[in-house]
Short mmCIF file of C-alpha atoms in Angstrom, two decimals:
data_model
loop_
_atom_site.label_atom_id
_atom_site.label_comp_id
_atom_site.label_asym_id
_atom_site.label_seq_id
_atom_site.Cartn_x
_atom_site.Cartn_y
_atom_site.Cartn_z
CA MET A 1 -2.40 14.41 3.13
CA ASP A 2 -3.98 17.67 3.91
CA LEU A 3 -7.50 18.16 4.81
CA TYR A 4 -9.37 17.99 1.74
CA ILE A 5 -8.11 15.29 0.13
CA PHE A 6 -8.50 13.88 3.20
CA VAL A 7 -12.64 14.94 2.48
CA GLN A 8 -12.59 13.58 -0.58
CA LEU A 9 -11.49 10.23 -0.39
CA VAL A 10 -13.90 9.70 2.46
CA LEU A 11 -16.88 10.68 0.55
CA ILE A 12 -15.56 9.05 -2.45
CA SER A 13 -14.69 5.82 -0.70
CA GLY A 14 -18.53 6.29 1.80
CA ALA A 15 -20.31 6.10 -1.93
CA ALA A 16 -17.97 3.95 -4.63
CA THR A 17 -19.26 1.41 -0.47
CA SER A 18 -22.20 2.39 -0.61
CA ALA A 19 -21.73 0.57 -4.16
CA MET A 20 -20.64 -1.78 -3.39
CA THR A 21 -22.56 -3.41 -0.67
CA TRP A 22 -26.64 -1.79 -2.96
CA PHE A 23 -24.37 -4.82 -5.38
CA SER A 24 -23.87 -7.53 -2.50
CA TYR A 25 -27.62 -6.89 -0.65
CA PHE A 26 -29.34 -7.36 -4.31
CA MET A 27 -27.06 -9.97 -4.82
CA SER A 28 -28.38 -11.65 -1.58
CA LYS A 29 -32.19 -11.31 -2.12
CA ASN A 30 -31.91 -12.11 -5.89
CA TYR A 31 -30.15 -15.31 -4.47
CA ARG A 32 -31.63 -15.94 -1.31
CA LYS A 33 -28.17 -16.47 0.16
CA LEU A 34 -25.80 -13.92 2.69
CA TYR A 35 -24.08 -11.95 0.58
CA ARG A 36 -23.86 -8.22 2.84
CA ASP A 37 -20.60 -7.82 3.73
CA PRO A 38 -20.96 -5.77 6.99
CA VAL A 39 -23.02 -8.72 8.02
CA LEU A 40 -20.71 -11.44 7.80
CA LEU A 41 -18.05 -9.12 8.83
CA SER A 42 -19.85 -8.82 12.70
CA SER A 43 -20.97 -12.37 11.97
CA VAL A 44 -17.59 -13.17 12.74
CA LEU A 45 -17.04 -10.70 15.55
CA VAL A 46 -19.72 -13.69 17.69
CA GLN A 47 -17.25 -16.35 16.42
CA MET A 48 -14.62 -14.51 18.32
CA ASN A 49 -15.66 -14.20 21.19
CA ILE A 50 -15.08 -10.14 22.64
CA ASN A 51 -17.95 -9.00 24.75
CA ILE A 52 -19.55 -6.48 22.92
CA THR A 53 -23.49 -6.27 22.65
CA THR A 54 -24.89 -7.56 19.39
CA GLU A 55 -25.55 -3.95 18.86
CA THR A 56 -22.08 -2.90 18.65
CA LYS A 57 -21.18 -5.46 16.73
CA ASN A 58 -23.34 -4.77 14.01
CA ASN A 59 -22.40 -1.19 14.29
CA LEU A 60 -18.41 -2.56 14.22
CA GLY A 61 -19.46 -4.83 11.44
CA TRP A 62 -20.26 -1.27 9.06
CA PHE A 63 -17.29 0.66 10.83
CA LEU A 64 -14.96 -1.44 9.55
CA HIS A 65 -16.60 -2.19 5.83
CA PHE A 66 -16.13 1.61 5.45
CA VAL A 67 -12.74 2.03 7.18
CA ILE A 68 -11.80 -0.80 3.93
CA GLY A 69 -13.42 0.77 1.48
CA PHE A 70 -11.36 3.72 2.68
CA LEU A 71 -9.29 2.25 2.73
CA PHE A 72 -9.03 0.67 -0.67
CA VAL A 73 -9.77 4.52 -1.43
CA ALA A 74 -6.55 5.60 -0.65
CA ALA A 75 -4.31 3.40 -2.65
CA TYR A 76 -5.69 4.56 -5.21
CA HIS A 77 -5.44 7.10 -4.37
CA ILE A 78 -1.46 6.54 -4.00
CA ILE A 79 -1.37 4.83 -7.13
CA TRP A 80 -3.41 7.91 -9.31
CA ALA A 81 -0.90 10.56 -7.87
CA GLU A 82 2.02 8.82 -8.69
CA ASP A 83 1.17 8.14 -11.71
CA ILE A 84 1.73 4.82 -11.52
CA LEU A 85 -1.59 4.13 -13.46
CA ALA A 86 -3.68 6.92 -14.92
CA VAL A 87 -6.81 8.06 -13.78
CA SER A 88 -9.35 5.06 -16.64
CA ALA A 89 -11.65 2.79 -17.59
CA LEU A 90 -8.85 1.12 -17.77
CA SER A 91 -7.76 1.43 -14.62
CA ALA A 92 -10.92 1.01 -13.00
CA LEU A 93 -11.23 -2.19 -14.11
CA ILE A 94 -7.56 -3.32 -13.31
CA LEU A 95 -8.16 -1.45 -9.28
CA GLY A 96 -11.93 -3.52 -8.99
CA VAL A 97 -9.32 -7.01 -9.99
CA ILE A 98 -6.47 -7.10 -8.41
CA SER A 99 -9.19 -5.36 -5.20
CA GLY A 100 -11.58 -8.20 -5.66
CA ILE A 101 -9.10 -10.61 -5.16
CA ILE A 102 -7.62 -9.02 -2.42
CA GLY A 103 -11.41 -9.16 -1.04
CA ILE A 104 -12.19 -12.77 -1.83
CA ILE A 105 -8.06 -14.17 -0.38
CA SER A 106 -9.34 -11.42 2.62
CA TRP A 107 -12.25 -13.06 3.84
CA ILE A 108 -11.00 -17.02 3.36
CA LEU A 109 -8.47 -16.23 5.79
CA ILE A 110 -11.60 -14.72 8.13
CA PHE A 111 -12.86 -17.38 7.23
CA LYS A 112 -10.53 -20.34 8.23
CA ILE A 113 -8.83 -18.00 11.10
CA THR A 114 -11.91 -17.37 12.48
CA HIS A 115 -13.09 -21.29 11.77
CA TYR A 116 -16.28 -19.64 11.14
CA HIS A 117 -18.37 -21.81 7.87
CA PRO A 118 -21.97 -19.27 7.18
CA SER A 119 -23.52 -21.74 4.40
CA ILE A 120 -23.52 -19.50 1.49
CA GLY A 121 -22.02 -21.73 -1.14
CA PHE A 122 -18.59 -19.44 -0.92
CA ARG A 123 -17.52 -20.05 -4.06
CA ASP A 124 -20.79 -17.94 -5.36
CA TYR A 125 -20.12 -15.96 -2.29
CA TYR A 126 -16.86 -14.42 -4.74
CA ILE A 127 -17.74 -14.34 -7.22
CA GLN A 128 -20.23 -11.15 -6.28
CA LEU A 129 -17.89 -10.21 -4.61
CA PHE A 130 -15.17 -10.73 -7.36
CA PHE A 131 -18.26 -8.27 -9.17
CA ALA A 132 -18.79 -6.32 -6.49
CA HIS A 133 -15.06 -4.78 -6.54
CA ILE A 134 -15.31 -4.44 -9.43
CA ILE A 135 -18.32 -1.81 -9.65
CA PHE A 136 -16.05 -0.76 -5.89
CA ALA A 137 -13.33 0.72 -8.41
CA ALA A 138 -15.90 2.08 -10.97
CA VAL A 139 -17.45 4.18 -8.73
CA ALA A 140 -14.24 5.70 -6.94
CA THR A 141 -12.34 6.75 -9.86
CA ALA A 142 -15.35 7.91 -11.11
CA LEU A 143 -15.89 10.20 -8.64
CA TYR A 144 -11.39 10.77 -8.42
CA PHE A 145 -11.84 12.28 -12.16
CA LEU A 146 -14.90 14.28 -10.68
CA THR A 147 -13.91 15.48 -8.50
CA LEU A 148 -11.11 16.29 -10.20
CA ILE A 149 -12.39 18.33 -12.80
CA MET A 150 -14.30 19.66 -10.02
CA LEU A 151 -11.17 21.32 -8.57
CA ILE A 152 -9.36 22.56 -11.75
CA VAL A 153 -13.07 24.38 -12.69
CA THR A 154 -13.11 25.60 -9.34
CA LYS A 155 -9.79 26.95 -9.05
CA ALA A 156 -9.58 28.32 -12.84
CA PHE A 157 -12.43 31.11 -11.69
CA PHE A 158 -11.80 31.47 -7.44
CA THR A 159 -8.98 32.31 -6.71
CA VAL A 160 -8.67 31.38 -1.93
#
């Protein structure tokens, strides 16, 4: 992976993860439930009795959230670069559904392994998590498409 693609994927994953997180925060505030993944991740770290400060656990929760977003976008990139799916609204929906299912299964496993049982209303949390991943995939797909267009236009007018 060259530097351009890495930077492209970091920027796209940052924006897509932020959009997904904004949606989760909105749903959390709207329904007065803890649907905020970075907060849940830091709470999981608390449950694991890792000997680091609370601030470090909070920062690590956010960091892990964005790293996971990057890994999803990197997987999307491979799928698009290998022509497994076209960069399209349909692929955004497909990848969002798959990502949502992966996210739900991951959180189920995290809660089981750590024995952490927050009072969040799991069914509702998983429903909003599913839709948050569709938003994530839609933003990632749109930005990936735009960056491809920018690259094509740049290469047409500038030689390096």
